[in-house]
């Protein structure tokens, strides 16, 4: 990429001006110097969308650019995810992050001082080496990721470009198809229903903005249907309607009803995407569907999901089987992978090696990409590179514990993954991301294309 120094070597004035977020909005590239050497790194404790502590890092560069990023947190996590460092003890349920913050302010700040923020690979390699453990268990993946992301924001600001363009170059123009939750369940809704995410995608939408318009109407009508049934009880962790259903399948039927009431043809204009989050339902190939009063083995689970795929306009299923049930994951993919996106989240934990192994076994055909499952941007990016090598699709994803941070929107566009999962169509931490994507699409203007990652007809 051309650096600002190449284009305009003279400008280095006005210190401490502008985070990446500000430069995105204003398109203001004239006020921040191009010297990308890291001059200071600090962290602070901020609070996520569940009211839990999390890490925000701020990286300042010699040329005056500053970048900032907040790390999210999951609730239904894969066991192979990178280690999130929490303090334990009584305060805030043991979830405080003061140790991770001290690691950023101390060891990490010293180790990365003077490194170039715009050499993400070298910076992330330094973070990984400094931690010295395979899972970031010493310094914390929340500490390393905060710095990794904040440095990217600072570098983008120094280069005078929005983060998506810094990450993906001037040609990055593929808008992601959004996967938007309508009903939240599982660990995000007190396990009121077993399935975690009942989402929609808009295969026939022509733009990101249009996909949001369609989804807004589906979300609204789903709320009206619930209210009419006397089942309107607020929203779950990611903003989806609280799932007051008599069975898991009733949620599917209600989603179809909401799509129709919104005036769309189910499966053609608006289709269903599910996250079963099956690792939450049991271990060792046993799956307990509490709401339905059933316990299924792997084949029973596969049979149930295939029946749903036949009966409902489902375009995508995430974690249909548990993270420890790789053979069944492959059997399901063989049975449905030609007509369905089969996504590995807990199963693949944004890990390049696991993506390659899964591909060799024929399990899944899509990887969910969550930067905090690995702890640096480079490692998350490596999982996407591996996915492309093996012909898998990719979905950049938020966590259930989020903030106003919009980094993932820029990663989805910059990496060109073609899909973005952020939660529902309510609550500020979700809308901040959808709205940021609208700004990106507007900035791209006529160059923007909405990705259509699966066949037009979902079934
Ligand atoms: P989590 O869930 O962020 O709570 O882990 C999100 C998902 O499973 O996709
Ligand atoms: Zn998931």
GROMACS .gro file of C-alpha atoms and ligand atoms in nm:
model
  469
    1UNK     CA    1   0.000   0.000   0.000
    2UNK     CA    2   0.116   0.353  -0.068
    3UNK     CA    3   0.202   0.520   0.257
    4UNK     CA    4   0.112   0.875   0.335
    5UNK     CA    5   0.482   0.948   0.348
    6UNK     CA    6   0.510   0.842  -0.017
    7UNK     CA    7   0.224   1.062  -0.119
    8UNK     CA    8   0.288   1.357   0.100
    9UNK     CA    9   0.615   1.346   0.287
   10UNK     CA   10   0.594   1.695   0.433
   11UNK     CA   11   0.296   1.670   0.663
   12UNK     CA   12   0.350   1.574   1.022
   13UNK     CA   13   0.178   1.845   1.212
   14UNK     CA   14  -0.097   1.867   1.471
   15UNK     CA   15  -0.042   1.600   1.725
   16UNK     CA   16  -0.296   1.369   1.880
   17UNK     CA   17  -0.547   1.437   1.610
   18UNK     CA   18  -0.814   1.196   1.516
   19UNK     CA   19  -0.883   0.832   1.584
   20UNK     CA   20  -0.950   0.609   1.290
   21UNK     CA   21  -1.319   0.641   1.360
   22UNK     CA   22  -1.301   1.014   1.317
   23UNK     CA   23  -1.097   0.991   0.999
   24UNK     CA   24  -1.351   0.740   0.859
   25UNK     CA   25  -1.632   0.981   0.909
   26UNK     CA   26  -1.464   1.290   0.786
   27UNK     CA   27  -1.246   1.133   0.522
   28UNK     CA   28  -0.988   1.366   0.674
   29UNK     CA   29  -0.641   1.258   0.577
   30UNK     CA   30  -0.465   1.591   0.601
   31UNK     CA   31  -0.399   1.631   0.967
   32UNK     CA   32  -0.221   1.318   1.091
   33UNK     CA   33   0.145   1.247   1.031
   34UNK     CA   34   0.254   0.936   0.851
   35UNK     CA   35   0.516   0.816   1.100
   36UNK     CA   36   0.369   0.484   1.205
   37UNK     CA   37   0.611   0.397   1.482
   38UNK     CA   38   0.427   0.323   1.804
   39UNK     CA   39   0.498   0.591   2.062
   40UNK     CA   40   0.262   0.486   2.338
   41UNK     CA   41   0.013   0.215   2.429
   42UNK     CA   42  -0.233   0.225   2.713
   43UNK     CA   43  -0.544   0.042   2.818
   44UNK     CA   44  -0.849   0.127   3.022
   45UNK     CA   45  -1.134  -0.071   3.166
   46UNK     CA   46  -1.462  -0.007   2.988
   47UNK     CA   47  -1.795  -0.194   3.009
   48UNK     CA   48  -1.957  -0.419   2.755
   49UNK     CA   49  -2.320  -0.456   2.650
   50UNK     CA   50  -2.388  -0.698   2.939
   51UNK     CA   51  -2.241  -0.453   3.189
   52UNK     CA   52  -1.924  -0.656   3.230
   53UNK     CA   53  -1.569  -0.517   3.235
   54UNK     CA   54  -1.365  -0.536   2.916
   55UNK     CA   55  -1.042  -0.396   2.771
   56UNK     CA   56  -1.006  -0.087   2.556
   57UNK     CA   57  -0.660  -0.008   2.420
   58UNK     CA   58  -0.530   0.312   2.274
   59UNK     CA   59  -0.224   0.314   2.051
   60UNK     CA   60  -0.053   0.644   1.964
   61UNK     CA   61   0.197   0.679   1.682
   62UNK     CA   62   0.498   0.906   1.643
   63UNK     CA   63   0.322   1.099   1.368
   64UNK     CA   64   0.032   1.182   1.599
   65UNK     CA   65  -0.228   0.930   1.483
   66UNK     CA   66  -0.422   0.752   1.755
   67UNK     CA   67  -0.625   0.430   1.728
   68UNK     CA   68  -0.860   0.279   1.977
   69UNK     CA   69  -1.038  -0.056   2.004
   70UNK     CA   70  -1.256  -0.245   2.251
   71UNK     CA   71  -1.246  -0.624   2.289
   72UNK     CA   72  -1.578  -0.815   2.296
   73UNK     CA   73  -1.663  -1.124   2.501
   74UNK     CA   74  -1.856  -1.443   2.427
   75UNK     CA   75  -2.099  -1.638   2.643
   76UNK     CA   76  -2.115  -1.964   2.449
   77UNK     CA   77  -1.749  -2.014   2.384
   78UNK     CA   78  -1.558  -2.288   2.211
   79UNK     CA   79  -1.318  -2.472   2.440
   80UNK     CA   80  -1.032  -2.415   2.195
   81UNK     CA   81  -1.063  -2.038   2.195
   82UNK     CA   82  -0.770  -1.821   2.298
   83UNK     CA   83  -0.762  -1.739   2.667
   84UNK     CA   84  -0.955  -1.440   2.793
   85UNK     CA   85  -0.775  -1.315   3.105
   86UNK     CA   86  -1.013  -1.236   3.391
   87UNK     CA   87  -0.914  -1.147   3.744
   88UNK     CA   88  -1.135  -1.387   3.938
   89UNK     CA   89  -1.232  -1.292   4.292
   90UNK     CA   90  -1.558  -1.146   4.413
   91UNK     CA   91  -1.590  -0.824   4.218
   92UNK     CA   92  -1.801  -0.826   3.902
   93UNK     CA   93  -1.846  -1.200   3.919
   94UNK     CA   94  -1.474  -1.255   3.883
   95UNK     CA   95  -1.480  -1.095   3.539
   96UNK     CA   96  -1.265  -0.791   3.602
   97UNK     CA   97  -0.983  -0.731   3.355
   98UNK     CA   98  -0.735  -0.525   3.556
   99UNK     CA   99  -0.460  -0.782   3.507
  100UNK     CA  100  -0.505  -0.771   3.130
  101UNK     CA  101  -0.498  -0.392   3.147
  102UNK     CA  102  -0.179  -0.398   3.354
  103UNK     CA  103  -0.027  -0.631   3.093
  104UNK     CA  104  -0.106  -0.380   2.817
  105UNK     CA  105   0.022  -0.082   3.015
  106UNK     CA  106   0.337  -0.262   3.124
  107UNK     CA  107   0.491  -0.549   2.934
  108UNK     CA  108   0.308  -0.504   2.605
  109UNK     CA  109   0.359  -0.127   2.588
  110UNK     CA  110   0.732  -0.172   2.642
  111UNK     CA  111   0.762  -0.456   2.393
  112UNK     CA  112   0.586  -0.285   2.103
  113UNK     CA  113   0.723   0.069   2.150
  114UNK     CA  114   0.894   0.177   1.830
  115UNK     CA  115   0.739  -0.100   1.616
  116UNK     CA  116   0.550   0.007   1.306
  117UNK     CA  117   0.175  -0.007   1.357
  118UNK     CA  118   0.135  -0.057   0.983
  119UNK     CA  119   0.331  -0.381   0.989
  120UNK     CA  120   0.048  -0.582   1.143
  121UNK     CA  121   0.223  -0.915   1.090
  122UNK     CA  122   0.538  -0.807   1.275
  123UNK     CA  123   0.340  -0.641   1.554
  124UNK     CA  124   0.118  -0.946   1.607
  125UNK     CA  125   0.418  -1.180   1.591
  126UNK     CA  126   0.578  -0.974   1.868
  127UNK     CA  127   0.263  -1.000   2.080
  128UNK     CA  128   0.247  -1.375   2.029
  129UNK     CA  129   0.615  -1.421   2.108
  130UNK     CA  130   0.594  -1.200   2.415
  131UNK     CA  131   0.303  -1.400   2.553
  132UNK     CA  132   0.488  -1.723   2.486
  133UNK     CA  133   0.189  -1.957   2.532
  134UNK     CA  134  -0.016  -2.126   2.258
  135UNK     CA  135  -0.343  -1.975   2.382
  136UNK     CA  136  -0.239  -1.629   2.512
  137UNK     CA  137  -0.295  -1.759   2.862
  138UNK     CA  138  -0.019  -1.549   3.016
  139UNK     CA  139  -0.097  -1.196   2.893
  140UNK     CA  140  -0.457  -1.264   2.788
  141UNK     CA  141  -0.605  -1.269   2.438
  142UNK     CA  142  -0.814  -0.971   2.547
  143UNK     CA  143  -0.493  -0.776   2.615
  144UNK     CA  144  -0.320  -0.873   2.289
  145UNK     CA  145  -0.627  -0.829   2.069
  146UNK     CA  146  -0.703  -0.482   2.206
  147UNK     CA  147  -0.354  -0.370   2.106
  148UNK     CA  148  -0.360  -0.555   1.773
  149UNK     CA  149  -0.687  -0.385   1.671
  150UNK     CA  150  -0.602  -0.041   1.812
  151UNK     CA  151  -0.275  -0.046   1.619
  152UNK     CA  152  -0.465  -0.118   1.296
  153UNK     CA  153  -0.694   0.179   1.363
  154UNK     CA  154  -0.394   0.402   1.434
  155UNK     CA  155  -0.217   0.288   1.117
  156UNK     CA  156  -0.530   0.352   0.909
  157UNK     CA  157  -0.557   0.701   1.057
  158UNK     CA  158  -0.190   0.767   0.984
  159UNK     CA  159  -0.240   0.654   0.626
  160UNK     CA  160  -0.543   0.877   0.602
  161UNK     CA  161  -0.782   0.600   0.495
  162UNK     CA  162  -1.074   0.422   0.659
  163UNK     CA  163  -0.984   0.096   0.828
  164UNK     CA  164  -1.152  -0.123   0.565
  165UNK     CA  165  -0.939   0.038   0.296
  166UNK     CA  166  -0.624   0.015   0.505
  167UNK     CA  167  -0.694  -0.355   0.559
  168UNK     CA  168  -0.812  -0.441   0.210
  169UNK     CA  169  -0.650  -0.185  -0.017
  170UNK     CA  170  -0.816   0.060  -0.254
  171UNK     CA  171  -1.004  -0.220  -0.433
  172UNK     CA  172  -1.198  -0.342  -0.128
  173UNK     CA  173  -1.561  -0.292  -0.226
  174UNK     CA  174  -1.746  -0.615  -0.141
  175UNK     CA  175  -2.017  -0.543   0.114
  176UNK     CA  176  -2.097  -0.838   0.340
  177UNK     CA  177  -2.437  -1.008   0.341
  178UNK     CA  178  -2.563  -0.947   0.694
  179UNK     CA  179  -2.688  -1.236   0.913
  180UNK     CA  180  -2.928  -1.069   1.153
  181UNK     CA  181  -3.083  -1.229   1.460
  182UNK     CA  182  -3.461  -1.206   1.504
  183UNK     CA  183  -3.501  -1.434   1.808
  184UNK     CA  184  -3.219  -1.489   2.058
  185UNK     CA  185  -3.199  -1.813   2.251
  186UNK     CA  186  -2.963  -2.056   2.421
  187UNK     CA  187  -2.704  -1.904   2.652
  188UNK     CA  188  -2.818  -1.556   2.547
  189UNK     CA  189  -3.173  -1.599   2.677
  190UNK     CA  190  -3.152  -1.807   2.991
  191UNK     CA  191  -3.186  -2.119   2.770
  192UNK     CA  192  -3.554  -2.038   2.719
  193UNK     CA  193  -3.520  -2.218   2.385
  194UNK     CA  194  -3.230  -2.448   2.300
  195UNK     CA  195  -3.131  -2.304   1.962
  196UNK     CA  196  -2.917  -1.994   2.009
  197UNK     CA  197  -2.972  -1.777   1.703
  198UNK     CA  198  -3.274  -1.756   1.475
  199UNK     CA  199  -3.147  -1.519   1.207
  200UNK     CA  200  -3.234  -1.399   0.859
  201UNK     CA  201  -3.032  -1.329   0.546
  202UNK     CA  202  -3.157  -1.149   0.236
  203UNK     CA  203  -3.043  -1.343  -0.073
  204UNK     CA  204  -3.233  -1.116  -0.314
  205UNK     CA  205  -3.130  -0.781  -0.165
  206UNK     CA  206  -2.937  -0.560  -0.401
  207UNK     CA  207  -2.744  -0.360  -0.144
  208UNK     CA  208  -2.645  -0.375   0.219
  209UNK     CA  209  -2.884  -0.088   0.288
  210UNK     CA  210  -3.170  -0.282   0.131
  211UNK     CA  211  -3.087  -0.594   0.334
  212UNK     CA  212  -3.117  -0.382   0.648
  213UNK     CA  213  -3.449  -0.235   0.531
  214UNK     CA  214  -3.595  -0.581   0.471
  215UNK     CA  215  -3.461  -0.713   0.799
  216UNK     CA  216  -3.597  -0.413   0.991
  217UNK     CA  217  -3.947  -0.505   0.871
  218UNK     CA  218  -3.901  -0.873   0.955
  219UNK     CA  219  -3.776  -0.780   1.302
  220UNK     CA  220  -4.068  -0.541   1.354
  221UNK     CA  221  -4.326  -0.793   1.238
  222UNK     CA  222  -4.173  -1.066   1.453
  223UNK     CA  223  -4.220  -0.832   1.749
  224UNK     CA  224  -4.582  -0.768   1.650
  225UNK     CA  225  -4.653  -1.140   1.618
  226UNK     CA  226  -4.507  -1.201   1.964
  227UNK     CA  227  -4.706  -0.911   2.110
  228UNK     CA  228  -5.028  -1.040   1.955
  229UNK     CA  229  -4.965  -1.378   2.122
  230UNK     CA  230  -4.897  -1.216   2.455
  231UNK     CA  231  -4.541  -1.347   2.426
  232UNK     CA  232  -4.365  -1.013   2.410
  233UNK     CA  233  -4.114  -1.025   2.694
  234UNK     CA  234  -3.833  -0.796   2.581
  235UNK     CA  235  -3.508  -0.893   2.413
  236UNK     CA  236  -3.219  -1.134   2.465
  237UNK     CA  237  -2.846  -1.053   2.494
  238UNK     CA  238  -2.795  -0.964   2.129
  239UNK     CA  239  -3.122  -0.773   2.090
  240UNK     CA  240  -3.331  -1.053   1.936
  241UNK     CA  241  -3.685  -1.093   2.068
  242UNK     CA  242  -3.710  -1.299   2.385
  243UNK     CA  243  -3.800  -1.650   2.269
  244UNK     CA  244  -4.119  -1.736   2.452
  245UNK     CA  245  -4.203  -2.045   2.245
  246UNK     CA  246  -4.354  -2.385   2.319
  247UNK     CA  247  -4.093  -2.565   2.105
  248UNK     CA  248  -3.779  -2.487   1.909
  249UNK     CA  249  -3.970  -2.552   1.590
  250UNK     CA  250  -4.237  -2.297   1.680
  251UNK     CA  251  -3.965  -2.032   1.661
  252UNK     CA  252  -3.890  -2.140   1.303
  253UNK     CA  253  -4.257  -2.125   1.206
  254UNK     CA  254  -4.291  -1.783   1.368
  255UNK     CA  255  -3.987  -1.657   1.178
  256UNK     CA  256  -4.144  -1.767   0.849
  257UNK     CA  257  -4.465  -1.592   0.950
  258UNK     CA  258  -4.273  -1.270   1.025
  259UNK     CA  259  -4.095  -1.286   0.688
  260UNK     CA  260  -4.430  -1.323   0.512
  261UNK     CA  261  -4.596  -1.045   0.712
  262UNK     CA  262  -4.304  -0.821   0.618
  263UNK     CA  263  -4.404  -0.882   0.256
  264UNK     CA  264  -4.117  -1.105   0.152
  265UNK     CA  265  -4.106  -1.447  -0.006
  266UNK     CA  266  -3.943  -1.685   0.246
  267UNK     CA  267  -3.639  -1.854   0.097
  268UNK     CA  268  -3.625  -1.628  -0.203
  269UNK     CA  269  -3.603  -1.276  -0.072
  270UNK     CA  270  -3.541  -1.351   0.293
  271UNK     CA  271  -3.411  -1.685   0.420
  272UNK     CA  272  -3.335  -1.831   0.761
  273UNK     CA  273  -2.991  -1.878   0.915
  274UNK     CA  274  -2.955  -2.072   1.241
  275UNK     CA  275  -2.682  -2.098   1.500
  276UNK     CA  276  -2.755  -2.419   1.688
  277UNK     CA  277  -2.448  -2.366   1.912
  278UNK     CA  278  -2.472  -2.741   1.966
  279UNK     CA  279  -2.170  -2.757   2.197
  280UNK     CA  280  -2.398  -2.593   2.452
  281UNK     CA  281  -2.649  -2.880   2.427
  282UNK     CA  282  -2.422  -3.156   2.550
  283UNK     CA  283  -2.100  -3.350   2.516
  284UNK     CA  284  -1.987  -3.672   2.355
  285UNK     CA  285  -2.253  -3.683   2.086
  286UNK     CA  286  -2.550  -3.640   2.321
  287UNK     CA  287  -2.771  -3.338   2.266
  288UNK     CA  288  -3.037  -3.228   2.510
  289UNK     CA  289  -3.321  -3.018   2.375
  290UNK     CA  290  -3.473  -2.908   2.704
  291UNK     CA  291  -3.769  -2.721   2.558
  292UNK     CA  292  -3.870  -3.018   2.344
  293UNK     CA  293  -3.803  -3.265   2.627
  294UNK     CA  294  -3.575  -3.476   2.408
  295UNK     CA  295  -3.224  -3.605   2.415
  296UNK     CA  296  -3.075  -3.696   2.078
  297UNK     CA  297  -2.759  -3.870   1.967
  298UNK     CA  298  -2.554  -3.733   1.677
  299UNK     CA  299  -2.761  -3.908   1.413
  300UNK     CA  300  -3.083  -3.800   1.579
  301UNK     CA  301  -2.961  -3.443   1.573
  302UNK     CA  302  -2.864  -3.470   1.206
  303UNK     CA  303  -3.205  -3.615   1.123
  304UNK     CA  304  -3.386  -3.337   1.309
  305UNK     CA  305  -3.185  -3.066   1.133
  306UNK     CA  306  -3.235  -3.225   0.791
  307UNK     CA  307  -3.608  -3.233   0.857
  308UNK     CA  308  -3.599  -2.862   0.942
  309UNK     CA  309  -3.396  -2.789   0.629
  310UNK     CA  310  -3.664  -2.965   0.423
  311UNK     CA  311  -3.953  -2.792   0.596
  312UNK     CA  312  -3.821  -2.437   0.633
  313UNK     CA  313  -3.629  -2.199   0.404
  314UNK     CA  314  -3.295  -2.240   0.581
  315UNK     CA  315  -2.984  -2.114   0.402
  316UNK     CA  316  -2.721  -2.154   0.673
  317UNK     CA  317  -2.666  -2.358   0.991
  318UNK     CA  318  -2.385  -2.282   1.233
  319UNK     CA  319  -2.246  -2.540   1.475
  320UNK     CA  320  -2.511  -2.803   1.395
  321UNK     CA  321  -2.311  -3.052   1.601
  322UNK     CA  322  -2.079  -3.013   1.896
  323UNK     CA  323  -1.715  -2.907   1.880
  324UNK     CA  324  -1.617  -3.258   1.993
  325UNK     CA  325  -1.833  -3.436   1.733
  326UNK     CA  326  -1.623  -3.395   1.419
  327UNK     CA  327  -1.740  -3.715   1.247
  328UNK     CA  328  -2.104  -3.615   1.280
  329UNK     CA  329  -2.016  -3.265   1.162
  330UNK     CA  330  -1.874  -3.425   0.847
  331UNK     CA  331  -2.179  -3.653   0.805
  332UNK     CA  332  -2.411  -3.354   0.829
  333UNK     CA  333  -2.199  -3.160   0.580
  334UNK     CA  334  -2.211  -3.453   0.336
  335UNK     CA  335  -2.587  -3.473   0.372
  336UNK     CA  336  -2.666  -3.101   0.339
  337UNK     CA  337  -2.351  -2.909   0.244
  338UNK     CA  338  -2.447  -2.886  -0.123
  339UNK     CA  339  -2.761  -2.686  -0.049
  340UNK     CA  340  -2.671  -2.527   0.279
  341UNK     CA  341  -2.400  -2.320   0.435
  342UNK     CA  342  -2.256  -2.527   0.722
  343UNK     CA  343  -2.068  -2.296   0.954
  344UNK     CA  344  -1.804  -2.382   1.212
  345UNK     CA  345  -1.786  -2.144   1.509
  346UNK     CA  346  -1.703  -2.330   1.833
  347UNK     CA  347  -1.597  -2.610   1.599
  348UNK     CA  348  -1.326  -2.407   1.422
  349UNK     CA  349  -1.262  -2.114   1.662
  350UNK     CA  350  -1.113  -1.897   1.383
  351UNK     CA  351  -0.812  -2.128   1.374
  352UNK     CA  352  -0.630  -2.181   1.044
  353UNK     CA  353  -0.508  -2.530   1.138
  354UNK     CA  354  -0.857  -2.640   1.243
  355UNK     CA  355  -1.001  -2.505   0.916
  356UNK     CA  356  -0.753  -2.714   0.717
  357UNK     CA  357  -0.820  -3.022   0.927
  358UNK     CA  358  -1.196  -2.980   0.891
  359UNK     CA  359  -1.163  -2.940   0.515
  360UNK     CA  360  -0.960  -3.260   0.494
  361UNK     CA  361  -1.240  -3.439   0.681
  362UNK     CA  362  -1.517  -3.273   0.481
  363UNK     CA  363  -1.667  -3.108   0.787
  364UNK     CA  364  -1.833  -2.764   0.748
  365UNK     CA  365  -1.796  -2.540   0.444
  366UNK     CA  366  -1.777  -2.201   0.612
  367UNK     CA  367  -1.575  -2.053   0.898
  368UNK     CA  368  -1.696  -1.797   1.149
  369UNK     CA  369  -1.424  -1.540   1.215
  370UNK     CA  370  -1.410  -1.388   1.563
  371UNK     CA  371  -1.086  -1.204   1.637
  372UNK     CA  372  -1.104  -1.267   2.010
  373UNK     CA  373  -1.111  -1.643   1.953
  374UNK     CA  374  -0.744  -1.606   1.853
  375UNK     CA  375  -0.612  -1.286   2.011
  376UNK     CA  376  -0.458  -1.103   1.713
  377UNK     CA  377  -0.586  -0.978   1.380
  378UNK     CA  378  -0.313  -1.166   1.192
  379UNK     CA  379  -0.414  -1.506   1.329
  380UNK     CA  380  -0.781  -1.439   1.256
  381UNK     CA  381  -0.685  -1.332   0.907
  382UNK     CA  382  -0.483  -1.654   0.870
  383UNK     CA  383  -0.801  -1.854   0.935
  384UNK     CA  384  -0.972  -1.664   0.653
  385UNK     CA  385  -0.673  -1.724   0.423
  386UNK     CA  386  -0.692  -2.095   0.507
  387UNK     CA  387  -1.065  -2.090   0.437
  388UNK     CA  388  -1.011  -1.943   0.094
  389UNK     CA  389  -0.743  -2.200   0.017
  390UNK     CA  390  -0.978  -2.486   0.096
  391UNK     CA  391  -1.280  -2.324  -0.068
  392UNK     CA  392  -1.470  -2.235   0.249
  393UNK     CA  393  -1.677  -1.921   0.287
  394UNK     CA  394  -1.619  -1.683   0.580
  395UNK     CA  395  -1.837  -1.479   0.815
  396UNK     CA  396  -1.686  -1.209   1.033
  397UNK     CA  397  -1.874  -1.218   1.361
  398UNK     CA  398  -1.935  -1.016   1.675
  399UNK     CA  399  -1.969  -1.173   2.022
  400UNK     CA  400  -2.271  -1.165   2.248
  401UNK     CA  401  -2.090  -0.919   2.477
  402UNK     CA  402  -2.017  -0.620   2.255
  403UNK     CA  403  -1.957  -0.246   2.257
  404UNK     CA  404  -1.969   0.052   2.025
  405UNK     CA  405  -1.651  -0.076   1.859
  406UNK     CA  406  -1.703  -0.126   1.484
  407UNK     CA  407  -1.371  -0.288   1.388
  408UNK     CA  408  -1.536  -0.608   1.262
  409UNK     CA  409  -1.736  -0.420   0.999
  410UNK     CA  410  -1.411  -0.294   0.849
  411UNK     CA  411  -1.255  -0.640   0.865
  412UNK     CA  412  -1.549  -0.793   0.678
  413UNK     CA  413  -1.520  -0.536   0.397
  414UNK     CA  414  -1.139  -0.517   0.400
  415UNK     CA  415  -1.092  -0.894   0.393
  416UNK     CA  416  -1.378  -0.934   0.148
  417UNK     CA  417  -1.533  -1.221   0.343
  418UNK     CA  418  -1.878  -1.148   0.204
  419UNK     CA  419  -2.071  -1.204   0.528
  420UNK     CA  420  -2.112  -1.030   0.864
  421UNK     CA  421  -2.290  -1.150   1.180
  422UNK     CA  422  -2.348  -0.894   1.450
  423UNK     CA  423  -2.656  -1.001   1.648
  424UNK     CA  424  -2.997  -0.849   1.615
  425UNK     CA  425  -3.153  -0.531   1.486
  426UNK     CA  426  -3.180  -0.352   1.819
  427UNK     CA  427  -2.952  -0.216   2.092
  428UNK     CA  428  -2.676   0.035   2.037
  429UNK     CA  429  -2.382  -0.204   2.029
  430UNK     CA  430  -2.545  -0.392   1.739
  431UNK     CA  431  -2.677  -0.089   1.552
  432UNK     CA  432  -2.338   0.085   1.577
  433UNK     CA  433  -2.205  -0.188   1.348
  434UNK     CA  434  -2.493  -0.199   1.101
  435UNK     CA  435  -2.483   0.181   1.079
  436UNK     CA  436  -2.107   0.183   1.027
  437UNK     CA  437  -2.155  -0.060   0.739
  438UNK     CA  438  -2.406   0.182   0.587
  439UNK     CA  439  -2.143   0.456   0.602
  440UNK     CA  440  -1.891   0.228   0.433
  441UNK     CA  441  -2.138   0.135   0.159
  442UNK     CA  442  -2.218   0.502   0.102
  443UNK     CA  443  -1.850   0.590   0.084
  444UNK     CA  444  -1.791   0.314  -0.172
  445UNK     CA  445  -2.074   0.455  -0.381
  446UNK     CA  446  -2.116   0.287  -0.718
  447UNK     CA  447  -1.822   0.056  -0.652
  448UNK     CA  448  -2.002  -0.124  -0.369
  449UNK     CA  449  -2.140  -0.471  -0.443
  450UNK     CA  450  -2.336  -0.679  -0.196
  451UNK     CA  451  -2.201  -1.032  -0.167
  452UNK     CA  452  -2.446  -1.315  -0.241
  453UNK     CA  453  -2.260  -1.602  -0.083
  454UNK     CA  454  -2.510  -1.878  -0.158
  455UNK     CA  455  -2.747  -1.966  -0.439
  456UNK     CA  456  -3.041  -1.730  -0.481
  457UNK     CA  457  -3.294  -1.993  -0.383
  458UNK     CA  458  -3.222  -2.135  -0.044
  459UNK     CA  459  -3.414  -2.451  -0.125
  460LIG     P1  460  -2.098  -1.591   2.196
  460LIG     O1  461  -2.199  -1.646   2.088
  460LIG     O2  462  -2.041  -1.462   2.150
  460LIG     O3  463  -2.184  -1.577   2.318
  460LIG     O4  464  -1.992  -1.697   2.215
  460LIG     C1  465  -2.203  -1.602   1.957
  460LIG     C2  466  -2.207  -1.720   1.862
  460LIG     O5  467  -2.213  -1.836   1.906
  460LIG     O6  468  -2.200  -1.702   1.742
  461LIG    ZN1  469  -2.198  -1.949   1.715
   0.00000   0.00000   0.00000
